[in-house]
Coordinates of C-alpha atoms and ligand atoms in Angstrom, one line a residue:
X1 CA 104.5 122.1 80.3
X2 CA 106.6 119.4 82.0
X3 CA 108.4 116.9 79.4
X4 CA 107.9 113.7 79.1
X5 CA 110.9 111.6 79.5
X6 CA 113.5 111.0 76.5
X7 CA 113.5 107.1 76.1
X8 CA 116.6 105.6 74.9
X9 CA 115.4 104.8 71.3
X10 CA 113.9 108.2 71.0
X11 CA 117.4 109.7 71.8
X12 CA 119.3 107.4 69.1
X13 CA 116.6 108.1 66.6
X14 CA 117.1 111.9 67.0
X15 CA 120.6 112.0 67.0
X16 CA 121.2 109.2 64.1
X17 CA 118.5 112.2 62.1
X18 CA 120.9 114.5 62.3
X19 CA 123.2 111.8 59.7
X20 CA 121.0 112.0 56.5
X21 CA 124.0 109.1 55.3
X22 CA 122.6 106.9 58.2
X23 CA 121.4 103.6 57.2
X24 CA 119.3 102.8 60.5
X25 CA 121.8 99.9 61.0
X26 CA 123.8 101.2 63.9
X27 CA 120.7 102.4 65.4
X28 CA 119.4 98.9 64.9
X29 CA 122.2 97.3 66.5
X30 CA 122.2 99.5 69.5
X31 CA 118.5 98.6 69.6
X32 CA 119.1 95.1 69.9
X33 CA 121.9 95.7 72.8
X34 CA 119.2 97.8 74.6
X35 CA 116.5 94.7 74.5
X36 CA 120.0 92.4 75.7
X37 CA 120.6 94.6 78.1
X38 CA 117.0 94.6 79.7
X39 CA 117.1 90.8 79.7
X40 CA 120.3 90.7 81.5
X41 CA 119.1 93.1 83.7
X42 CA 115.5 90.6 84.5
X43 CA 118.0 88.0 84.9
X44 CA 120.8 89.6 87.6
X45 CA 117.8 91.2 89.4
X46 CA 116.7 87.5 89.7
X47 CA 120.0 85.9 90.6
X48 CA 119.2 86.0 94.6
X49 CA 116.2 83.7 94.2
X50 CA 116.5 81.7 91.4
X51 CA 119.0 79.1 91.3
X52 CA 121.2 80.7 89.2
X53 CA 124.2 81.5 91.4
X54 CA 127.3 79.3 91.9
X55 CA 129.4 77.7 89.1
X56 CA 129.0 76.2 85.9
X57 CA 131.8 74.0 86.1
X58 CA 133.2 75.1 83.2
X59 CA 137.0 77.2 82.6
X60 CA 136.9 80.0 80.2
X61 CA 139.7 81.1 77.9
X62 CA 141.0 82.9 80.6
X63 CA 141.3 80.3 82.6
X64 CA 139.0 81.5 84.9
X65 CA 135.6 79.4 86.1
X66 CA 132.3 80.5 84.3
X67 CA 129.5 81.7 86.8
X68 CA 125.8 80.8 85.2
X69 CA 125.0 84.3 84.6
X70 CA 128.4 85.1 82.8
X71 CA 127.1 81.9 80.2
X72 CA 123.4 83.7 80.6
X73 CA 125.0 87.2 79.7
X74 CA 127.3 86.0 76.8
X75 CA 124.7 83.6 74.5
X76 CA 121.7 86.5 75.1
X77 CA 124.2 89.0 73.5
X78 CA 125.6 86.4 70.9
X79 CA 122.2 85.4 69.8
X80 CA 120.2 88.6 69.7
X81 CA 123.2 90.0 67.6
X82 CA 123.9 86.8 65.7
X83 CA 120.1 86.6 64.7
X84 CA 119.5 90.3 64.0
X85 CA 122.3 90.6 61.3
X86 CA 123.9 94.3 62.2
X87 CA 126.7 92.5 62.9
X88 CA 129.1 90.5 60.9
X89 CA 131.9 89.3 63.6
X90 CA 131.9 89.3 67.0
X91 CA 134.5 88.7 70.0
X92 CA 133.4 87.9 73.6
X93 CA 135.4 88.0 76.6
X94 CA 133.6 84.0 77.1
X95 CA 134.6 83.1 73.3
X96 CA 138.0 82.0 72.7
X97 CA 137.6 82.3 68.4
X98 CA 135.8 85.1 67.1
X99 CA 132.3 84.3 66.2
X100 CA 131.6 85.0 62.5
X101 CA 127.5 85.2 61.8
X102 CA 127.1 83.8 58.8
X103 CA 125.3 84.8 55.4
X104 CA 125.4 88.0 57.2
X105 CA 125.5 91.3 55.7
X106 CA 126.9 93.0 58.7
X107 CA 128.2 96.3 58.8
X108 CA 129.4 96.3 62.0
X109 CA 131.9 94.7 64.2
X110 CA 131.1 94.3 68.2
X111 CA 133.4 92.8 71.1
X112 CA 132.1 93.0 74.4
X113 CA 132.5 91.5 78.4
X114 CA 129.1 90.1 78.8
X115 CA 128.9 90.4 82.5
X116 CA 132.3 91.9 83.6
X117 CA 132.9 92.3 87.5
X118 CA 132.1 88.1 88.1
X119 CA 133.8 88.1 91.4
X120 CA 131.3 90.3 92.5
X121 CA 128.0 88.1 91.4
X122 CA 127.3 86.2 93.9
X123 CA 127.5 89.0 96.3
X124 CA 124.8 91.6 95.5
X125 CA 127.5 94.2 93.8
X126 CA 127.6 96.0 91.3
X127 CA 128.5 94.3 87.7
X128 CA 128.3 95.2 83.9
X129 CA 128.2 94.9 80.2
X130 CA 131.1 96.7 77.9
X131 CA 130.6 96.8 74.5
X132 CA 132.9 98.1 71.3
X133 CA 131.4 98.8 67.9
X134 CA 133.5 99.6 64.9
X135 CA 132.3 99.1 61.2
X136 CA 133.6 96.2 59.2
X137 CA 135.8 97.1 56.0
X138 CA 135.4 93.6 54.9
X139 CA 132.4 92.3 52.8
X140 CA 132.9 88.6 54.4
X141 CA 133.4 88.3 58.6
X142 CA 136.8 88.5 59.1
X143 CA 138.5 88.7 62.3
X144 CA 140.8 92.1 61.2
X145 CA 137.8 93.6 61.5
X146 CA 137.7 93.2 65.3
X147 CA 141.6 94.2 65.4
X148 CA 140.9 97.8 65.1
X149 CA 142.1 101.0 67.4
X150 CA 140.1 102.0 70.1
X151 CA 140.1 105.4 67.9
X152 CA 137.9 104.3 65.0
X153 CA 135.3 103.1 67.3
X154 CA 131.6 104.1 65.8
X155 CA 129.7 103.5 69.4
X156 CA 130.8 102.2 73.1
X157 CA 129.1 102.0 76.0
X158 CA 128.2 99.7 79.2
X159 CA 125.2 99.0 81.2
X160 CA 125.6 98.8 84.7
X161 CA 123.6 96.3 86.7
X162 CA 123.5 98.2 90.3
X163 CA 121.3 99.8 92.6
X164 CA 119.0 100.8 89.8
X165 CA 120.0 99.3 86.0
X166 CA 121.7 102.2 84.3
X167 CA 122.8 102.5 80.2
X168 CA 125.6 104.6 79.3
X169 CA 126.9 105.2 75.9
X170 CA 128.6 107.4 73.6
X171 CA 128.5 107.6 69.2
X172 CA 131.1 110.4 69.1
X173 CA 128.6 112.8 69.7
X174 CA 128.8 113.4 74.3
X175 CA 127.7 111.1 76.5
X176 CA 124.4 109.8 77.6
X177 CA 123.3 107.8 80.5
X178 CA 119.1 106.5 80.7
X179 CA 118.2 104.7 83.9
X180 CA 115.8 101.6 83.3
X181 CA 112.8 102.6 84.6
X182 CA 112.1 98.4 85.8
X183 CA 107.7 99.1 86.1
X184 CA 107.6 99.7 82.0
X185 CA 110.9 98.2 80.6
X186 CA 112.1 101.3 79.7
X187 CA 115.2 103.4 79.0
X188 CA 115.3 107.4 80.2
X189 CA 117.0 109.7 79.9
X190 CA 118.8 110.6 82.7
X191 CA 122.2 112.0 82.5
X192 CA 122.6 113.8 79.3
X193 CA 125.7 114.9 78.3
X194 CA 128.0 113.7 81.2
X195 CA 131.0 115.3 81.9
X196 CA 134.2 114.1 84.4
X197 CA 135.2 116.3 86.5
X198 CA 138.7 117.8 85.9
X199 CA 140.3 117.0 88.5
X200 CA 139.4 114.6 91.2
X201 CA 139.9 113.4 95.0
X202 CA 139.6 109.6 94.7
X203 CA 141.7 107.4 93.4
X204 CA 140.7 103.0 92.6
X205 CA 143.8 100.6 92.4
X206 CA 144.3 97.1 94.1
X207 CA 146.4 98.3 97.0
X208 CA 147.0 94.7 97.4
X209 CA 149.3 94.5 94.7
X210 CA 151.4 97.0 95.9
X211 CA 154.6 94.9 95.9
X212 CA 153.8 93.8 92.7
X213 CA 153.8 97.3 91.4
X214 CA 156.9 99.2 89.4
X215 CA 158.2 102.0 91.3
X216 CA 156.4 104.8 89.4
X217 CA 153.1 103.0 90.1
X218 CA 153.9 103.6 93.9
X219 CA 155.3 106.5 93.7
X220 CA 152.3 108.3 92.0
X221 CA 150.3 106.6 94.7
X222 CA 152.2 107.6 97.5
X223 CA 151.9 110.9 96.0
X224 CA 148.1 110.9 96.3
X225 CA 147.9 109.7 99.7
X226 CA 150.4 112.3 100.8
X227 CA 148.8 115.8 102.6
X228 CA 149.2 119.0 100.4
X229 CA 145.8 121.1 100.8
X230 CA 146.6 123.3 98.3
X231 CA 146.9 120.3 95.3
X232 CA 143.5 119.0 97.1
X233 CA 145.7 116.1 98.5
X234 CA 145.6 113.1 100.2
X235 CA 143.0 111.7 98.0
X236 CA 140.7 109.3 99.3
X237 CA 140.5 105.2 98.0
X238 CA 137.5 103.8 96.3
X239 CA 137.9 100.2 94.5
X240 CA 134.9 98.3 94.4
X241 CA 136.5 95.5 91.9
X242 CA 134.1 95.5 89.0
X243 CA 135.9 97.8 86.7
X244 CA 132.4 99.0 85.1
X245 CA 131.4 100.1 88.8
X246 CA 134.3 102.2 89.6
X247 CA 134.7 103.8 86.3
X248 CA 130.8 104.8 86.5
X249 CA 131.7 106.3 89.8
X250 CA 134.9 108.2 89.0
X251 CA 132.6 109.2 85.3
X252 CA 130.1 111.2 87.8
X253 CA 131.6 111.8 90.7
X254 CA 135.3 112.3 89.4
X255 CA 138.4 109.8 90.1
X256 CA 141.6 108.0 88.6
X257 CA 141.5 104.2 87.8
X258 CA 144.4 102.4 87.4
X259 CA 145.0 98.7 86.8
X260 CA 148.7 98.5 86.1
X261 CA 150.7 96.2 84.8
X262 CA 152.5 94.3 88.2
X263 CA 155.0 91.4 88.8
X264 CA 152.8 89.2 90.3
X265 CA 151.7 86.5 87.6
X266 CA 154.4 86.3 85.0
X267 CA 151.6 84.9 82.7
X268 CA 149.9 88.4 82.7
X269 CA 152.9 91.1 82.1
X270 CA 150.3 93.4 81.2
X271 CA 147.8 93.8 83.8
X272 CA 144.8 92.3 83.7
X273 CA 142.5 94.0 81.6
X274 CA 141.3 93.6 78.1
X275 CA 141.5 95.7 75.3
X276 CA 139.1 95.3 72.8
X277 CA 135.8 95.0 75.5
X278 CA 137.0 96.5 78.6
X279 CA 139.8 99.1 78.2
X280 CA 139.0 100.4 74.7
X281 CA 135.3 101.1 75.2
X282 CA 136.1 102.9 78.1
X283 CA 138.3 105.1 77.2
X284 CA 136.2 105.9 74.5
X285 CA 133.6 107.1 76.7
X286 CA 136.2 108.6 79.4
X287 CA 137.5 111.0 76.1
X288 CA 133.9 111.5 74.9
X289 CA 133.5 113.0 78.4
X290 CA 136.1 114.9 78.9
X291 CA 138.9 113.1 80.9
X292 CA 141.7 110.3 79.3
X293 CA 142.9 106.7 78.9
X294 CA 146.9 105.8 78.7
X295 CA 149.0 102.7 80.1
X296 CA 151.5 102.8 82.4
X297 CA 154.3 103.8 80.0
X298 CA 152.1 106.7 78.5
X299 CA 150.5 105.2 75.5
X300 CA 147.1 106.6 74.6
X301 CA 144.7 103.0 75.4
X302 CA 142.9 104.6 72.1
X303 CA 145.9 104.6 69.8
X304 CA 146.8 100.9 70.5
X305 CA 146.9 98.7 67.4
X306 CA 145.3 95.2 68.7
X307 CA 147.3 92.0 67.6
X308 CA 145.0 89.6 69.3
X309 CA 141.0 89.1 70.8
X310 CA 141.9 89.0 74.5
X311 CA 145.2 91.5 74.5
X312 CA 145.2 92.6 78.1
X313 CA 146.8 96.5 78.5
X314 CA 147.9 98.1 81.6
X315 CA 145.1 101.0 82.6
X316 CA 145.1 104.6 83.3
X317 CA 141.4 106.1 83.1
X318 CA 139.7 109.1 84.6
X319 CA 139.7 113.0 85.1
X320 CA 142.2 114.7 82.6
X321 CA 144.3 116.4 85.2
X322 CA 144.6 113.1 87.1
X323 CA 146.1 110.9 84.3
X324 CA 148.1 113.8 83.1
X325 CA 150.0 113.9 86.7
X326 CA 150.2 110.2 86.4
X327 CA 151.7 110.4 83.7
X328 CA 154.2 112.4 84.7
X329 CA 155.7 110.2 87.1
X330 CA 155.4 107.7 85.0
X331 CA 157.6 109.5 82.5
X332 CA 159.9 110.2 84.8
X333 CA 159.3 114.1 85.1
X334 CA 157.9 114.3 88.6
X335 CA 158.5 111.8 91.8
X336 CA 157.0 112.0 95.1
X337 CA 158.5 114.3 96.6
X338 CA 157.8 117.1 93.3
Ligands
AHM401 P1 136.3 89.8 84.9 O1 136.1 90.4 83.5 O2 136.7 88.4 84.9 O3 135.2 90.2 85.7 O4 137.7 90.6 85.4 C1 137.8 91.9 85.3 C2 137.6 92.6 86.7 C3 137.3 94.0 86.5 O5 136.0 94.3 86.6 C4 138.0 94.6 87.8 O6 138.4 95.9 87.6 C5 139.2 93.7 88.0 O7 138.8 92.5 87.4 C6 139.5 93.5 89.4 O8 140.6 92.7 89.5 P2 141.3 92.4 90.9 O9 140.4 91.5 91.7 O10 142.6 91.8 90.6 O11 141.5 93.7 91.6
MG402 MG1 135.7 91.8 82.5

């Protein structure tokens, strides 16, 4: 008899029953994510005909102009979670301070990118939500809660907004990916227990920052773009620009990302991505799935000690044998011609 499909719920309800310590409260706050993430969903699916698009006219903390859905993204995460009291503290990519919930009794910490991928909004591409859950050792919200390694993460995930609205997560235990099935609001099951690829042929970096890059950066490049059939080389380039977008890619169909630190805006010395809600999470996920997360001087992302909400971290993620050779070079122990 055919099966009918796992919903999302049903899968965290199962799995949280194999934990006879469980409380229900993760699987209440990843509840309260999946209802977010449907009404983010609605809304991006709307942004071509509503007049959501363009500007707010406001600058971030990052400096950076705030598109309507970013706003739209970040207050229907913060309030959900904010009202539904899983959470005690919380740190957004569109929040400068933490935001404490107060009289809470929060377990739970969560930073997250609302909608991350905002130069690609306005022109029908694929954007996302990253999330990072840790539990709070402290009674009372209190921002050291948030400053934790990637490795004590309880749950991280993303939901992609792209040609269907997928959910991908991971508690420790694999991960899972449930398409949103729009015509009933639900969840499915769809990609259980994914698994990167070893090794890969693609490779995602901003070519355009080339001259910005330090030499080992190029050189492991140059090394992928040169022809050697038997190492499966040149690879090919993929960079779409929303990080959520190509790390979904290289997680099914096998890749390397890298978003290194480069010369080009002194105000940035280490790269452009976040910690806590972008490279964290990830990495989480990329491990959970078999494949890896370092910078560009060979740090595991997951063994980082945060020092501050928007820490930005040079990025290494994909197949194992891919960031291992990067590595490498980086180290010093191979160079393009090895
Ligand atoms: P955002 O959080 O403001 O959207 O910025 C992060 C995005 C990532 O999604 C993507 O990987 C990166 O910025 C692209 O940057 P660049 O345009 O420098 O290649
Ligand atoms: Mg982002």
């Amino acid at each position: 008899m055919k099966k009918f499909g796992v919903t999302v719920s049903g899968h965290i309800m199962e799995s949280q029953r194999l934990h006879p310590e469980a409380t229900g409260y993760l699987t209440g706050l990843l509840n309260e994510l999946i209802v977010a993430a449907k009404t983010i969903s609605a809304e991006v699916n709307m942004a071509g005909l509503a007049d959501i698009l363009g500007m707010s006219g406001d600058i971030n903390v990052q400096g950076e102009y705030v598109q309507k859905l970013d706003e739209f993204a970040n207050n229907t995460i913060k309030r959900r979670l904010a009202a539904s009291g899983y959470v005690s503290i919380m740190a957004s990519e569109e929040e400068a301070d933490a935001v404490a919930v107060e009289n809470s009794s929060g377990r739970y910490t969560i930073a997250f990118d609302p909608l991350d991928g905002s130069s690609n909004i306005d022109v029908n591409v694929s954007i996302g939500t990253i999330f990072s859950i840790h539990r709070a050792t402290n009674s009372t919200p209190n921002e050291a809660d948030l400053l934790q390694p990637g490795r004590r993460q309880v749950a991280a995930g993303y939901i992609i907004y792209g040609s269907s609205t997928m959910m991908v997560f991971t508690t420790g235990e694999g991960v899972h990916g449930f398409t949103l099935d729009p015509s009933v609001g639900e969840f499915y099951l769809s990609h259980p227990d994914i698994k990167m690829p070893g090794r890969s042929k693609y490779y995602s970096i901003n070519e355009g920052n080339r001259n910005y890059w330090n030499p080992e950066v190029r050189a492991f490049i140059d090394y992928l773009r040169e022809e050697d059939k038997a190492s499966g080389r040149p690879y090919s380039a993929r960079y779409i620009g929303s990080l959520v977008a190509d790390f979904h890619r290289n997680l099914i169909a096998g890749g390397i990302f890298l978003y290194p630190r480069d010369s080009k805006n002194p105000l940035k010395p280490s790269g452009k991505l976040r910690l806590l809600y972008e490279a964290a999470p990830l990495a989480f996920i990329a491990e959970q799935a078999g494949g890896r997360a370092i910078t560009d001087d060979g740090r595991d992302i997951l063994d980082i000690e945060p020092e501050s909400l928007h820490q930005r971290v040079p990025l290494i993620i994909g197949c194992k044998h891919d960031v291992d050779t990067a590595e490498r070079f980086f180290k010093g122990e191979m160079n393009e011609t090895s």
